[in-house]
Short mmCIF file of C-alpha atoms and ligand atoms in Angstrom, two decimals:
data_model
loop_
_atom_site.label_atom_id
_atom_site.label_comp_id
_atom_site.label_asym_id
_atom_site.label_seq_id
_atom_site.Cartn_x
_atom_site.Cartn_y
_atom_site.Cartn_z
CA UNK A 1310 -20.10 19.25 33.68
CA UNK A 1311 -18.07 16.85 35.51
CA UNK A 1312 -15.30 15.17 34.04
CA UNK A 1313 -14.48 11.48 35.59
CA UNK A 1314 -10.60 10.92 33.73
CA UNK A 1315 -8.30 7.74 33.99
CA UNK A 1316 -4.47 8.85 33.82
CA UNK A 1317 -2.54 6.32 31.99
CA UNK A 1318 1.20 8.41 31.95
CA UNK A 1319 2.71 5.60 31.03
CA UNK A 1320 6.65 5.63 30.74
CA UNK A 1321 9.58 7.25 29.22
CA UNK A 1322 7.87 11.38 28.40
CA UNK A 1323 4.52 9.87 28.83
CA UNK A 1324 4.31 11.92 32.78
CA UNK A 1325 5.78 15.25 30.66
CA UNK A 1326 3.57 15.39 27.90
CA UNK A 1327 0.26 13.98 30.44
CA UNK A 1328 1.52 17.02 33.12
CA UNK A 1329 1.53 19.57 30.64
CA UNK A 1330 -2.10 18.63 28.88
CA UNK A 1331 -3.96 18.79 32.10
CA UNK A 1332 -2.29 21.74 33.14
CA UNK A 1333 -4.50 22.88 29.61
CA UNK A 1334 -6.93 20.83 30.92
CA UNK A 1335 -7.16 22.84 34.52
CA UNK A 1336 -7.51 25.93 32.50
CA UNK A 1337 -10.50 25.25 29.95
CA UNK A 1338 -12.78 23.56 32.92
CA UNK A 1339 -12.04 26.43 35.15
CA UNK A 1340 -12.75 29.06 32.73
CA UNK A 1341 -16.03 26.93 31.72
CA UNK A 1342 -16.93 25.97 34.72
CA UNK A 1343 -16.25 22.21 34.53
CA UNK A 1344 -14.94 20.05 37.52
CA UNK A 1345 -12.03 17.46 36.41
CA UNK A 1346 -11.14 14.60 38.66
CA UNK A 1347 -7.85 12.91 37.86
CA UNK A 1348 -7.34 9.25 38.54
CA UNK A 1349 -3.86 7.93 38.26
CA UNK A 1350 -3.22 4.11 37.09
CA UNK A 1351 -0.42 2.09 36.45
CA UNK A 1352 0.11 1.09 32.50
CA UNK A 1353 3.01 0.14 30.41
CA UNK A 1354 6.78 -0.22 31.84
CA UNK A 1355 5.81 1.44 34.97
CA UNK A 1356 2.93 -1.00 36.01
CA UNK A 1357 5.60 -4.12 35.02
CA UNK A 1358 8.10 -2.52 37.77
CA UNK A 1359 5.86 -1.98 40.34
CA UNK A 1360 3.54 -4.99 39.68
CA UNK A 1361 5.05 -7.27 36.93
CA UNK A 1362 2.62 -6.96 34.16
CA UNK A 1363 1.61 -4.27 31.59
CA UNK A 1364 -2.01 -4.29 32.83
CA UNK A 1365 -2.84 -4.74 35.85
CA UNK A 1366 -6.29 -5.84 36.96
CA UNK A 1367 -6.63 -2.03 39.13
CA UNK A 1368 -6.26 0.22 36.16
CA UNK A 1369 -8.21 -1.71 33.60
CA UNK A 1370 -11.24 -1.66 36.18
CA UNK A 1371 -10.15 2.00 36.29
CA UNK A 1372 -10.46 3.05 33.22
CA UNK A 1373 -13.90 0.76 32.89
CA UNK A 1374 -15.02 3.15 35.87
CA UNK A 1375 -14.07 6.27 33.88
CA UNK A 1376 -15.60 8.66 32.09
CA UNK A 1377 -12.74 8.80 29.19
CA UNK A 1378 -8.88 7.74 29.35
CA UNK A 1379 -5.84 10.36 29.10
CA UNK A 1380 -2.55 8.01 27.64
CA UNK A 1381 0.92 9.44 27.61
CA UNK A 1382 2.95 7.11 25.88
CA UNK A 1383 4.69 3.68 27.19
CA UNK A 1384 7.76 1.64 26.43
CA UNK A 1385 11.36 1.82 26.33
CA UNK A 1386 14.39 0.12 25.66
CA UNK A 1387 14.67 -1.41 29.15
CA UNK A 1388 11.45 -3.74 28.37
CA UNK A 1389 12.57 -4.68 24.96
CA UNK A 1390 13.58 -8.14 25.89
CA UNK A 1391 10.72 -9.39 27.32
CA UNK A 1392 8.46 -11.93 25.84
CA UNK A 1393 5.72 -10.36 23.89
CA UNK A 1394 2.52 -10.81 26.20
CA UNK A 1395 4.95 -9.64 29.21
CA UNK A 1396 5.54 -5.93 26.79
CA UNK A 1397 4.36 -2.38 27.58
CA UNK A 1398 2.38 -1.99 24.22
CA UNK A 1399 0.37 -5.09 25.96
CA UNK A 1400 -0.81 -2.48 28.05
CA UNK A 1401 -2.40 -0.33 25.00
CA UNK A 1402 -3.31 -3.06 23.16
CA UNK A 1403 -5.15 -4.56 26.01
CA UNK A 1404 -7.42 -1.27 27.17
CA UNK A 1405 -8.00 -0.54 23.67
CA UNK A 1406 -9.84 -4.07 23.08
CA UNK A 1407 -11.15 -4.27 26.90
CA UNK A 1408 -12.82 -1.10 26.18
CA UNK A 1409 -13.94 -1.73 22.98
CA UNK A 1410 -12.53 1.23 21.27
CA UNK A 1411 -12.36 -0.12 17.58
CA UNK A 1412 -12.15 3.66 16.00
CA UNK A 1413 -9.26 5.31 16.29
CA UNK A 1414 -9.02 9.07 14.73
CA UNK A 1415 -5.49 10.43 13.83
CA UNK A 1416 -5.78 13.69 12.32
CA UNK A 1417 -2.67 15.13 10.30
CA UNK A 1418 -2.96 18.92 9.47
CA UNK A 1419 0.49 20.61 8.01
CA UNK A 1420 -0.46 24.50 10.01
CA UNK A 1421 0.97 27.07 7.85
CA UNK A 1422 3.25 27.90 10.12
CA UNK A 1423 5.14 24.71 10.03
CA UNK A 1424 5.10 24.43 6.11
CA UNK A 1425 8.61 25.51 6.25
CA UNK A 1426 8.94 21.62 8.41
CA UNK A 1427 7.53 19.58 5.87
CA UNK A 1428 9.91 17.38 3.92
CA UNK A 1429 7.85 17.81 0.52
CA UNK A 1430 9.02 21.12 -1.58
CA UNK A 1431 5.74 21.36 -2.84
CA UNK A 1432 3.62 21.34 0.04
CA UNK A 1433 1.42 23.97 1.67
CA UNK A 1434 -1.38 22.76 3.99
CA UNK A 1435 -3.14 20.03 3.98
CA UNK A 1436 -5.54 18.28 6.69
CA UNK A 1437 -6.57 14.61 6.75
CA UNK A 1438 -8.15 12.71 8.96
CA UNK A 1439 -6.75 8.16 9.38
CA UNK A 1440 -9.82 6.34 10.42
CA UNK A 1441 -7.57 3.58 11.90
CA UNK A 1442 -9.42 -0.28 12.70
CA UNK A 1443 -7.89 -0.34 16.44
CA UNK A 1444 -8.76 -3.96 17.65
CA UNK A 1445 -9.01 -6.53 14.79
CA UNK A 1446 -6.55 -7.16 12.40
CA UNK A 1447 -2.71 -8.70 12.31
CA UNK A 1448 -2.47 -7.19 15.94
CA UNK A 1449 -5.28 -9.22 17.37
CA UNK A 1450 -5.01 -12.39 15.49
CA UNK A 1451 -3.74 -16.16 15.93
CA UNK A 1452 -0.27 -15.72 16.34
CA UNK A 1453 2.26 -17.93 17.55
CA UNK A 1454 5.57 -20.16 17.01
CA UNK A 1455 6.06 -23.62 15.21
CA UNK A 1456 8.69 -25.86 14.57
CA UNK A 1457 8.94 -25.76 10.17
CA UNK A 1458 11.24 -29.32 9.79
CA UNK A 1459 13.77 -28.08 7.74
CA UNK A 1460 13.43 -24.37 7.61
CA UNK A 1461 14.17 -24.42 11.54
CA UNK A 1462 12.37 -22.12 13.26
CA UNK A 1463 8.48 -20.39 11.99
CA UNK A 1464 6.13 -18.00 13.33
CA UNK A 1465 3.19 -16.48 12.57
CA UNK A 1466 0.55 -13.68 12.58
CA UNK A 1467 -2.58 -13.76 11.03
CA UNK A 1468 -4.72 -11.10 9.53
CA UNK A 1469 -8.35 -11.58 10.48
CA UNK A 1470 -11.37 -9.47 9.52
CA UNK A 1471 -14.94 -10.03 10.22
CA UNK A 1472 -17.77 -8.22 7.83
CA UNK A 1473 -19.15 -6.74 11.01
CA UNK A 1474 -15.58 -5.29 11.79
CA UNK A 1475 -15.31 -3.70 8.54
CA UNK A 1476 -18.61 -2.39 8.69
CA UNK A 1477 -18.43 -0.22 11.84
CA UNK A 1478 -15.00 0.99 11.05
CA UNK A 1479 -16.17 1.81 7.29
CA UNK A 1480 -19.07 3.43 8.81
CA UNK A 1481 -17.36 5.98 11.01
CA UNK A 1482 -15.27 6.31 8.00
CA UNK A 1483 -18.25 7.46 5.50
CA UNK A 1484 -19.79 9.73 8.73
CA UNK A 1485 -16.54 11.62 8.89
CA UNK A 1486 -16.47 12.58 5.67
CA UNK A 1487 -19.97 12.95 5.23
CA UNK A 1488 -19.49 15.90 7.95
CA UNK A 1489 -15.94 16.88 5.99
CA UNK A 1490 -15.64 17.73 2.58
CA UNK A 1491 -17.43 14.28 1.22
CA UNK A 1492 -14.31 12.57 0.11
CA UNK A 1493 -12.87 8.97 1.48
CA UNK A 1494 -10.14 6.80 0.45
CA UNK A 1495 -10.30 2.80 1.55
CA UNK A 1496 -6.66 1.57 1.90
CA UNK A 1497 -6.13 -2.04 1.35
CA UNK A 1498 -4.02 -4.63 -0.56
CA UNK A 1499 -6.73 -6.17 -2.42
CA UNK A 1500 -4.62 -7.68 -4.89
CA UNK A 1501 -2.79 -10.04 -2.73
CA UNK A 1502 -4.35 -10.48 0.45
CA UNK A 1503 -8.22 -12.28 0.67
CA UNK A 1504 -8.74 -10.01 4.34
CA UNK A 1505 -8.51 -7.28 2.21
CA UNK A 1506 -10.95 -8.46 -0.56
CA UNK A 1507 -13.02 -8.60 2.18
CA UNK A 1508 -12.61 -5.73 3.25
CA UNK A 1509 -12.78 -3.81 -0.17
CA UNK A 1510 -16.46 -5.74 -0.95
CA UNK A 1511 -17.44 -4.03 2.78
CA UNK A 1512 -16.33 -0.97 1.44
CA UNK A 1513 -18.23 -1.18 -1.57
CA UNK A 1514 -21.74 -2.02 0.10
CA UNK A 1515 -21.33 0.84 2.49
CA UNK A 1516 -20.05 3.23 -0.59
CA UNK A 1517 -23.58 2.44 -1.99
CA UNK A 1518 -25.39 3.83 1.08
CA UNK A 1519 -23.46 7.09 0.53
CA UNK A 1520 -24.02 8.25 -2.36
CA UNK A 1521 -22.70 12.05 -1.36
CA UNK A 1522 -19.20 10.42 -0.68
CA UNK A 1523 -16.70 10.70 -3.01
CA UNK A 1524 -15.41 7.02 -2.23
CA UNK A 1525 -12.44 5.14 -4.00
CA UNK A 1526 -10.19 2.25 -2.86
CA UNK A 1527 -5.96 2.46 -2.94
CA UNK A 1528 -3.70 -0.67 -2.69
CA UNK A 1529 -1.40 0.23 0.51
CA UNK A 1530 1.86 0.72 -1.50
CA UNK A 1531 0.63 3.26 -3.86
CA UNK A 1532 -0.76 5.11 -0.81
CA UNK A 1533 2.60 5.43 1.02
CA UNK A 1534 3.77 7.01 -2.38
CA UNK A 1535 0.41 9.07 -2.78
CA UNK A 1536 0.96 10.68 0.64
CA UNK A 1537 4.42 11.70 -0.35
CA UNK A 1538 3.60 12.84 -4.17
CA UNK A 1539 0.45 15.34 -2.86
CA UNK A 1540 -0.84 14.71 0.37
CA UNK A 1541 -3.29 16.98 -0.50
CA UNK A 1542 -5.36 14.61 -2.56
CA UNK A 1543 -6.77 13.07 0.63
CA UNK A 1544 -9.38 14.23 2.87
CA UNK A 1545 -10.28 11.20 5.26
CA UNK A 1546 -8.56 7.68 4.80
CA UNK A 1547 -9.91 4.62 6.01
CA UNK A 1548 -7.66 1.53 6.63
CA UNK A 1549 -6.84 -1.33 8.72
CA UNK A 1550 -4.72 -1.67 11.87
CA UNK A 1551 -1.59 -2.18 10.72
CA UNK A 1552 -1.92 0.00 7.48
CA UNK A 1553 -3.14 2.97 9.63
CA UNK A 1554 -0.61 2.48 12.18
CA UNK A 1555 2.34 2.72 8.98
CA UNK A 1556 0.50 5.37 7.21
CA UNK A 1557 -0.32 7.38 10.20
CA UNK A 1558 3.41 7.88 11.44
CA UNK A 1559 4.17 8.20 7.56
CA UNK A 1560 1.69 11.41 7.50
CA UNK A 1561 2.77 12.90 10.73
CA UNK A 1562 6.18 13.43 9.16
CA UNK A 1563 4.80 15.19 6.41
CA UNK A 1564 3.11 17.89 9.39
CA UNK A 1565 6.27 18.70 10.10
CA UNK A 1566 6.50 16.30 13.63
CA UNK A 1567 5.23 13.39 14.75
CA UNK A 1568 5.09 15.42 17.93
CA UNK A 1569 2.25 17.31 16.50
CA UNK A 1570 -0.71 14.43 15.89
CA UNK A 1571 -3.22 13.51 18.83
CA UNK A 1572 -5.44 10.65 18.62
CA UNK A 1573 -8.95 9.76 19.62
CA UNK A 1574 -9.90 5.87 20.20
CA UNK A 1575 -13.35 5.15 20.27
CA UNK A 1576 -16.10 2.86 20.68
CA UNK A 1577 -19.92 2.40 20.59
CA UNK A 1578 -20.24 4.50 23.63
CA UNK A 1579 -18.79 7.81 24.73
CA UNK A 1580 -15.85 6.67 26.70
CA UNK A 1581 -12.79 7.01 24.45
CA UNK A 1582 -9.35 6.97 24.92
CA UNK A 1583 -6.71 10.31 24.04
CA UNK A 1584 -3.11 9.53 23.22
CA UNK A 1585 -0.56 11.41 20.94
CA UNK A 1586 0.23 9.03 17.95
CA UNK A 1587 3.72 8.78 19.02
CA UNK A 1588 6.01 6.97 21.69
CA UNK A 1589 7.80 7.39 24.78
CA UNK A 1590 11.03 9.04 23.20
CA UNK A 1591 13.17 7.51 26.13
CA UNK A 1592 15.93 9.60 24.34
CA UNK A 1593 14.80 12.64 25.24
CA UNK A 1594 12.75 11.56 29.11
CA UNK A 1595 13.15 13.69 31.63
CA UNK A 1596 14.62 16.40 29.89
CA UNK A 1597 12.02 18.69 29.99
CA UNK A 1598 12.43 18.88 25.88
CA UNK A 1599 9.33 16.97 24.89
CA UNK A 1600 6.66 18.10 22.65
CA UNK A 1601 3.41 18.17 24.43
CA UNK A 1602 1.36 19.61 21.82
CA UNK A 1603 0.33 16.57 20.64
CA UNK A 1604 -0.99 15.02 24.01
CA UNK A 1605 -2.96 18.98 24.49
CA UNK A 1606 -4.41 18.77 21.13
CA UNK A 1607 -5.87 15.01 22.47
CA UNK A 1608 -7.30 16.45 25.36
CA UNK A 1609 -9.23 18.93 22.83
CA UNK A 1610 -10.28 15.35 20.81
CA UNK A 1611 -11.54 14.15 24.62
CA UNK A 1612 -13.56 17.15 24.94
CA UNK A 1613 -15.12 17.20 21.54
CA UNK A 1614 -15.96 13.50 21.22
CA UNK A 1615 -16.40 12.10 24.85
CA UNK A 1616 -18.09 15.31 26.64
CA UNK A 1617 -19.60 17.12 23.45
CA UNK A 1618 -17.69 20.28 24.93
CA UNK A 1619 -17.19 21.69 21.07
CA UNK A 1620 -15.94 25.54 22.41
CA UNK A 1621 -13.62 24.01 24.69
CA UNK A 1622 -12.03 22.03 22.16
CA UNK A 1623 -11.87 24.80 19.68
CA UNK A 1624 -10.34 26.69 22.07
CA UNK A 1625 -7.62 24.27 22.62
CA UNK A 1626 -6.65 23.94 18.77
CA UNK A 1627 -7.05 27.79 18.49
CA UNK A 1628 -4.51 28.50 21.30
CA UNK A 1629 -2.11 25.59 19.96
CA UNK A 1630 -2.54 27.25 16.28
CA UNK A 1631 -1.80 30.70 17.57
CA UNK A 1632 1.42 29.76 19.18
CA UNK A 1633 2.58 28.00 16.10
CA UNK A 1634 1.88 31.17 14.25
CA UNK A 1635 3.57 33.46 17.07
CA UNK A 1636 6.80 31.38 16.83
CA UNK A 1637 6.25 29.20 19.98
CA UNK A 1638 7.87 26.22 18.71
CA UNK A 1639 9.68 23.28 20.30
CA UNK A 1640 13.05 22.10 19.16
CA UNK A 1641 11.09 19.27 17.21
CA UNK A 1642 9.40 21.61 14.75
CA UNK A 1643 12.21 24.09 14.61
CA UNK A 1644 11.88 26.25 18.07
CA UNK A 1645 13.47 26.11 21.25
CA UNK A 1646 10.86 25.85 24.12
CA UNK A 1647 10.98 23.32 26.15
CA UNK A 1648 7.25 21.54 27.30
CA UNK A 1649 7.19 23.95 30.54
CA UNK A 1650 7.57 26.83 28.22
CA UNK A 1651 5.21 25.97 25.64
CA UNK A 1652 2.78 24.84 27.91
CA UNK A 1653 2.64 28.68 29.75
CA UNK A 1654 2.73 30.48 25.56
CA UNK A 1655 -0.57 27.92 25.64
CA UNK A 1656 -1.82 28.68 28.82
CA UNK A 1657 -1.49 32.57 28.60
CA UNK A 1658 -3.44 31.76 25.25
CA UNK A 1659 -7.01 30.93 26.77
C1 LIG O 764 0.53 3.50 17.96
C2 LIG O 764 1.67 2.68 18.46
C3 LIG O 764 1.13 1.39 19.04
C4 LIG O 764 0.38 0.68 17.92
C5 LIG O 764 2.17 0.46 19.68
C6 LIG O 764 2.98 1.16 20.73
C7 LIG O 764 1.52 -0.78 20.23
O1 LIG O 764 2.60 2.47 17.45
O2 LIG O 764 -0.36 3.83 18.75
O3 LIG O 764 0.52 3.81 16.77
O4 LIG O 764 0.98 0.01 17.10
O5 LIG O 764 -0.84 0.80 17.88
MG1 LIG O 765 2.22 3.59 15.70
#
């Protein structure tokens, strides 16, 4: 097979962490006799340097051209103070809705070998799977700034959900855990807010096509406390953008590392885009420290979901698992390798 991939590296350990997963990436398509060709484009920080916006025209039509998208991360402290349509995340949030990719998958699995990381006493293992809404929403709504009289000062954002948006993001939430272990949980805060009475009435009409899924609703706050109490009461979540972007980085913590969870963003088609669910960790940039586990595992979501290439992928998580479980950690989850070193215990490994 031949593998057509946009590089997004993006800023801050985004290079590292993108270095280090096709250097995984190399491996698997040699071994299965795949051909990878890289395209590099500008997103994020780096693109407003060289070009003075977070998206230029060239890598959008790049990643339109592509077969799937690789992401490092982008952002950092030095673009904080621009206005918001002039910020690096403009460049995520803008190929995520140019592209259409309105799913995004963010798997959090606690390996037993990083049980000792988790801040809960109690728990052991547990594996979940966010169905995140990835281009409606708060993030995507009317937004803007108004003069309130007296009050000085206002702004707003608006949460906005059509049915049709909550259908095809319930949908791939009821197929994933139709092919799990039958068991979704709708997040919403249908007690105060009418978007998510909406989206809870969705829910409901969808729950009554699957009739194999164990389906129930939560109200947002009791789910941030659920995750904490026994994470192990949920299988696959399905929530809005904002909720699954909170919840998401809440649940990572409880792996052991936010370091540790890759993403998948998808659409109707099979061009996705792969990104670990965390940042650019300009703290740590150019250190050589970085976790890339989380960017390798994404490249084993890319192969699983955009090319179909189920061994490969297996292969990936198998090799990432096995280190874990040799003692090939990274000073995140307890270790000392650095990303070159983990990346060879990874390499050697398939
Ligand atoms: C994420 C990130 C992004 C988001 C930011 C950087 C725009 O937090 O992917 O979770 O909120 O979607
Ligand atoms: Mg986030």
């Amino acid at each position: 097979m031949n593998l057509n991939l946009a590089l997004l590296k993006g800023d801050g350990i985004g290079p590292e962490i993108v270095d280090s997963a096709i250097a995984v990436l190399d491996k698997i398509c040699a071994k299965y006799n795949h051909t990878v060709k890289y395209n590099e484009y500008l997103a994020g920080g780096c693109a407003i340097d060289a070009t003075g916006i977070p998206l230029p025209e060239e890598t959008l039509k790049g990643c339109l051209e592509s077969d799937s998208v690789l992401l490092g991360a982008v952002g950092g402290p030095k673009w904080d103070t621009l206005p918001g349509h002039l910020r690096p995340e403009k460049a995520l949030l803008g190929v995520r809705k140019a592209l259409g990719l309105y799913a995004n998958i963010r798997p959090a699995t606690l390996y037993p070998a990083l049980s000792e990381r988790c801040p809960l006493r109690s728990a052991k293992a547990f594996d979940i799977v966010i169905i995140r809404e990835l281009t409606g929403g708060i993030y995507f709504g009317k937004s803007g700034r108004e003069d309130a009289g007296e009050m000085g000062e206002a702004a707003f954002d608006t949460e906005y959900y059509t049915v049709k948006e909550i259908e095809r993001i319930g949908r791939v939430g009821f197929e994933t855990a139709i092919k799990r272990n039958k068991k979704l949980t709708s997040i919403d805060k249908a007690n105060v807010l009418e978007s998510s009475r909406l989206w809870r009435e969705t829910m409901h009409k969808l729950a009554a096509e699957y009739p194999d899924v164990d389906y129930s609703d939560m109200l947002v706050d009791n789910a941030a406390m659920q995750l904490i109490r026994d994470p192990g009461q949920f299988d696959v979540i399905v929530t809005s953008n904002m909720f699954g972007d909170i919840l998401s980085d809440e649940a990572s913590q409880l792996t052991g590392s936010i370091g540790m969870l890759p993403s998948a963003s998808l659409g109707e088609g099979t061009r996705g885009m792969y990104e670990p669910i965390h940042g650019s960790a300009p703290d740590i940039a150019g250190k050589g420290v970085a976790n890339p586990l989380a960017t390798i595992l994404s490249v084993a979501m890319m192969l699983r979901y955009s090319f179909n290439l189920e061994a490969e992928a297996k292969e990936i998580e198998n090799a990432v698992e096995t280190a874990l479980n040799n003692g090939h950690l990274t000073r995140d989850i307890g270790g000392e390798l650095g990303t070159a070193a983990i990346t060879e215990e990874i390499l050697k490994l398939i």
